Amino acid sequence: MLSWTVRRTRLPLLALRCPCGAESATTGEGRFRVNANGKLLHVWLLVRCVRCARTSKLAVHERTPVRSLDPARLRAFESNDQALVARTLLDPALARRNRFALDWRGAWRLESAAVEAAWPYRVAVGFLDPVPVRPERLIAHALGISRGEVERRIKGDRPLHRTTSTGFSFVVLPAL
């Protein structure tokens, strides 16, 4: 069985409308803003418009009691920990609360080995990050075949035309 891996190469852009008319934003260097108001804490992830560089805030925690946050997590917010920036940005609950979507175009790559197996052969695809891809497009690109040929030659354990961000496997049949 061959193994392919979908890996994030950078953080995705955010599909987020700006007053200048642009519809994309980036986390830039990945910074949090932490503000204490008495015993309540506000934590925001700062994002910047790709066109006008205007800074906006995505609410991570609002009016949260300071004692309810783990001290290590609070230090990570204050020190702008990059792993925490990535985890926070990829959190679907944050996207729903702040009304944005992730734009993964150009933010991932497929790592695959050269095919030297006997026909038919099985391929398992794993995801290191929740990158949404359509399996038929991923397979067509990796094997250098058309999507029509993917429909004829690929037998999978799930629909190939439906977007997924979880692992799947398929069998490649020989060309007729």
mmCIF file of C-alpha atoms in Angstrom:
data_model
loop_
_atom_site.group_PDB
_atom_site.id
_atom_site.type_symbol
_atom_site.label_atom_id
_atom_site.label_comp_id
_atom_site.label_asym_id
_atom_site.label_seq_id
_atom_site.Cartn_x
_atom_site.Cartn_y
_atom_site.Cartn_z
ATOM 1 C CA MET A 1 0.000 0.000 0.000
ATOM 2 C CA LEU A 2 1.295 3.432 -0.985
ATOM 3 C CA SER A 3 0.947 6.337 1.405
ATOM 4 C CA TRP A 4 0.190 9.933 0.398
ATOM 5 C CA THR A 5 0.102 12.847 2.837
ATOM 6 C CA VAL A 6 -1.645 16.206 2.505
ATOM 7 C CA ARG A 7 0.443 18.770 4.392
ATOM 8 C CA ARG A 8 -0.119 22.455 5.102
ATOM 9 C CA THR A 9 2.649 24.672 3.683
ATOM 10 C CA ARG A 10 1.412 27.904 5.266
ATOM 11 C CA LEU A 11 -1.594 29.168 7.143
ATOM 12 C CA PRO A 12 -4.597 29.629 4.860
ATOM 13 C CA LEU A 13 -5.993 33.031 3.983
ATOM 14 C CA LEU A 14 -9.266 34.074 5.545
ATOM 15 C CA ALA A 15 -12.271 34.812 3.369
ATOM 16 C CA LEU A 16 -13.243 37.917 5.311
ATOM 17 C CA ARG A 17 -14.679 41.134 3.883
ATOM 18 C CA CYS A 18 -12.796 44.389 4.490
ATOM 19 C CA PRO A 19 -14.244 47.930 4.138
ATOM 20 C CA CYS A 20 -11.795 48.515 1.242
ATOM 21 C CA GLY A 21 -13.650 45.847 -0.762
ATOM 22 C CA ALA A 22 -11.063 43.075 -0.492
ATOM 23 C CA GLU A 23 -12.308 39.681 0.576
ATOM 24 C CA SER A 24 -9.083 38.145 1.908
ATOM 25 C CA ALA A 25 -7.127 38.595 5.088
ATOM 26 C CA THR A 26 -4.027 36.990 6.549
ATOM 27 C CA THR A 27 -2.740 36.381 10.061
ATOM 28 C CA GLY A 28 0.600 37.910 9.063
ATOM 29 C CA GLU A 29 3.148 37.091 11.754
ATOM 30 C CA GLY A 30 0.417 35.565 13.912
ATOM 31 C CA ARG A 31 -0.267 37.846 16.848
ATOM 32 C CA PHE A 32 -2.784 37.788 19.661
ATOM 33 C CA ARG A 33 -4.009 40.802 21.548
ATOM 34 C CA VAL A 34 -4.727 40.143 25.209
ATOM 35 C CA ASN A 35 -6.606 42.765 27.214
ATOM 36 C CA ALA A 36 -7.636 42.500 30.857
ATOM 37 C CA ASN A 37 -10.650 44.421 32.110
ATOM 38 C CA GLY A 38 -10.684 43.873 35.851
ATOM 39 C CA LYS A 39 -10.944 40.119 36.359
ATOM 40 C CA LEU A 40 -12.225 39.533 32.838
ATOM 41 C CA LEU A 41 -10.010 38.795 29.874
ATOM 42 C CA HIS A 42 -10.404 39.490 26.162
ATOM 43 C CA VAL A 43 -8.218 37.616 23.649
ATOM 44 C CA TRP A 44 -8.264 38.421 19.943
ATOM 45 C CA LEU A 45 -6.357 37.021 16.976
ATOM 46 C CA LEU A 46 -5.176 39.900 14.796
ATOM 47 C CA VAL A 47 -5.649 39.590 11.028
ATOM 48 C CA ARG A 48 -4.655 41.958 8.242
ATOM 49 C CA CYS A 49 -6.336 42.736 4.929
ATOM 50 C CA VAL A 50 -4.187 41.606 2.003
ATOM 51 C CA ARG A 51 -5.038 44.735 -0.015
ATOM 52 C CA CYS A 52 -5.013 47.701 2.406
ATOM 53 C CA ALA A 53 -3.219 46.150 5.441
ATOM 54 C CA ARG A 54 -6.068 47.207 7.767
ATOM 55 C CA THR A 55 -5.975 45.225 11.006
ATOM 56 C CA SER A 56 -9.077 43.461 12.332
ATOM 57 C CA LYS A 57 -9.643 41.351 15.426
ATOM 58 C CA LEU A 58 -11.155 37.877 15.632
ATOM 59 C CA ALA A 59 -12.600 37.200 19.082
ATOM 60 C CA VAL A 60 -10.985 34.133 20.660
ATOM 61 C CA HIS A 61 -12.187 34.760 24.243
ATOM 62 C CA GLU A 62 -14.496 37.566 25.309
ATOM 63 C CA ARG A 63 -15.171 38.520 28.916
ATOM 64 C CA THR A 64 -13.618 35.318 30.176
ATOM 65 C CA PRO A 65 -12.647 35.128 33.857
ATOM 66 C CA VAL A 66 -8.865 35.112 34.098
ATOM 67 C CA ARG A 67 -8.864 32.085 36.434
ATOM 68 C CA SER A 68 -10.797 29.984 33.913
ATOM 69 C CA LEU A 69 -7.849 29.960 31.473
ATOM 70 C CA ASP A 70 -4.981 27.570 31.934
ATOM 71 C CA PRO A 71 -1.855 29.609 32.909
ATOM 72 C CA ALA A 72 0.246 27.891 30.219
ATOM 73 C CA ARG A 73 -2.351 28.759 27.575
ATOM 74 C CA LEU A 74 -2.487 32.356 28.795
ATOM 75 C CA ARG A 75 1.321 32.605 28.528
ATOM 76 C CA ALA A 76 1.081 31.160 24.993
ATOM 77 C CA PHE A 77 -1.440 33.878 24.062
ATOM 78 C CA GLU A 78 0.800 36.568 25.542
ATOM 79 C CA SER A 79 3.924 35.253 23.785
ATOM 80 C CA ASN A 80 2.149 34.814 20.404
ATOM 81 C CA ASP A 81 2.922 31.093 20.239
ATOM 82 C CA GLN A 82 2.785 30.154 16.533
ATOM 83 C CA ALA A 83 1.450 26.642 17.166
ATOM 84 C CA LEU A 84 -1.422 28.176 19.141
ATOM 85 C CA VAL A 85 -2.044 30.681 16.323
ATOM 86 C CA ALA A 86 -2.399 27.774 13.868
ATOM 87 C CA ARG A 87 -4.645 25.733 16.196
ATOM 88 C CA THR A 88 -6.810 28.772 16.890
ATOM 89 C CA LEU A 89 -7.146 29.725 13.228
ATOM 90 C CA LEU A 90 -8.029 26.157 12.202
ATOM 91 C CA ASP A 91 -10.723 25.869 14.898
ATOM 92 C CA PRO A 92 -14.135 25.624 13.155
ATOM 93 C CA ALA A 93 -15.898 27.175 16.185
ATOM 94 C CA LEU A 94 -13.770 30.338 15.831
ATOM 95 C CA ALA A 95 -14.669 30.551 12.130
ATOM 96 C CA ARG A 96 -18.389 30.251 12.898
ATOM 97 C CA ARG A 97 -18.307 32.831 15.705
ATOM 98 C CA ASN A 98 -16.340 35.348 13.642
ATOM 99 C CA ARG A 99 -18.079 34.579 10.321
ATOM 100 C CA PHE A 100 -15.128 33.746 8.105
ATOM 101 C CA ALA A 101 -14.040 30.816 5.980
ATOM 102 C CA LEU A 102 -10.555 29.533 5.247
ATOM 103 C CA ASP A 103 -9.147 29.860 1.735
ATOM 104 C CA TRP A 104 -6.733 26.937 1.282
ATOM 105 C CA ARG A 105 -5.670 27.751 -2.302
ATOM 106 C CA GLY A 106 -1.877 27.426 -2.491
ATOM 107 C CA ALA A 107 -1.585 26.630 1.226
ATOM 108 C CA TRP A 108 -1.012 22.870 1.004
ATOM 109 C CA ARG A 109 0.849 20.217 -0.939
ATOM 110 C CA LEU A 110 0.578 16.514 -1.550
ATOM 111 C CA GLU A 111 3.552 14.357 -0.646
ATOM 112 C CA SER A 112 3.460 11.151 -2.644
ATOM 113 C CA ALA A 113 5.960 8.507 -3.592
ATOM 114 C CA ALA A 114 6.622 7.426 -7.162
ATOM 115 C CA VAL A 115 4.322 4.654 -8.267
ATOM 116 C CA GLU A 116 6.246 1.415 -8.807
ATOM 117 C CA ALA A 117 3.625 -1.056 -7.652
ATOM 118 C CA ALA A 118 1.980 -3.848 -9.597
ATOM 119 C CA TRP A 119 -1.539 -3.236 -10.902
ATOM 120 C CA PRO A 120 -3.932 -2.789 -9.201
ATOM 121 C CA TYR A 121 -2.455 -1.002 -6.220
ATOM 122 C CA ARG A 122 -3.904 0.593 -3.108
ATOM 123 C CA VAL A 123 -3.196 4.155 -1.890
ATOM 124 C CA ALA A 124 -3.959 5.566 1.561
ATOM 125 C CA VAL A 125 -4.251 9.353 1.845
ATOM 126 C CA GLY A 126 -3.647 10.981 5.243
ATOM 127 C CA PHE A 127 -4.158 14.588 6.339
ATOM 128 C CA LEU A 128 -1.872 16.365 8.801
ATOM 129 C CA ASP A 129 -4.174 19.420 8.835
ATOM 130 C CA PRO A 130 -7.875 19.781 7.981
ATOM 131 C CA VAL A 131 -7.285 20.824 4.359
ATOM 132 C CA PRO A 132 -10.541 20.417 2.406
ATOM 133 C CA VAL A 133 -9.903 18.758 -0.967
ATOM 134 C CA ARG A 134 -11.942 16.913 -3.540
ATOM 135 C CA PRO A 135 -10.421 13.427 -3.842
ATOM 136 C CA GLU A 136 -10.973 13.247 -7.614
ATOM 137 C CA ARG A 137 -8.966 16.452 -8.172
ATOM 138 C CA LEU A 138 -6.227 15.357 -5.782
ATOM 139 C CA ILE A 139 -5.892 11.955 -7.472
ATOM 140 C CA ALA A 140 -6.024 13.421 -11.002
ATOM 141 C CA HIS A 141 -3.264 15.892 -10.148
ATOM 142 C CA ALA A 142 -1.069 13.316 -8.390
ATOM 143 C CA LEU A 143 -1.362 10.667 -11.113
ATOM 144 C CA GLY A 144 -1.373 13.100 -14.045
ATOM 145 C CA ILE A 145 -4.656 11.821 -15.455
ATOM 146 C CA SER A 146 -7.986 13.479 -16.286
ATOM 147 C CA ARG A 147 -10.876 13.534 -13.824
ATOM 148 C CA GLY A 148 -12.882 11.426 -16.263
ATOM 149 C CA GLU A 149 -10.167 8.807 -16.167
ATOM 150 C CA VAL A 150 -10.191 8.995 -12.356
ATOM 151 C CA GLU A 151 -13.882 7.995 -12.429
ATOM 152 C CA ARG A 152 -13.080 4.979 -14.619
ATOM 153 C CA ARG A 153 -9.870 3.772 -12.954
ATOM 154 C CA ILE A 154 -10.300 4.587 -9.258
ATOM 155 C CA LYS A 155 -12.372 2.578 -6.811
ATOM 156 C CA GLY A 156 -12.602 4.184 -3.388
ATOM 157 C CA ASP A 157 -14.159 3.749 0.014
ATOM 158 C CA ARG A 158 -16.037 7.081 -0.258
ATOM 159 C CA PRO A 159 -17.453 9.335 -2.987
ATOM 160 C CA LEU A 160 -14.606 10.948 -4.929
ATOM 161 C CA HIS A 161 -16.540 14.098 -5.881
ATOM 162 C CA ARG A 162 -17.360 15.120 -2.286
ATOM 163 C CA THR A 163 -14.927 17.411 -0.422
ATOM 164 C CA THR A 164 -13.167 15.808 2.531
ATOM 165 C CA SER A 165 -10.479 16.700 5.055
ATOM 166 C CA THR A 166 -10.091 13.255 6.581
ATOM 167 C CA GLY A 167 -8.085 10.287 5.406
ATOM 168 C CA PHE A 168 -9.344 7.920 2.745
ATOM 169 C CA SER A 169 -8.046 5.100 0.572
ATOM 170 C CA PHE A 170 -8.604 3.940 -2.968
ATOM 171 C CA VAL A 171 -7.492 1.349 -5.497
ATOM 172 C CA VAL A 172 -5.937 2.333 -8.843
ATOM 173 C CA LEU A 173 -6.887 -0.013 -11.683
ATOM 174 C CA PRO A 174 -4.769 -0.356 -14.849
ATOM 175 C CA ALA A 175 -5.626 1.699 -17.914
ATOM 176 C CA LEU A 176 -7.642 -0.186 -20.503
#
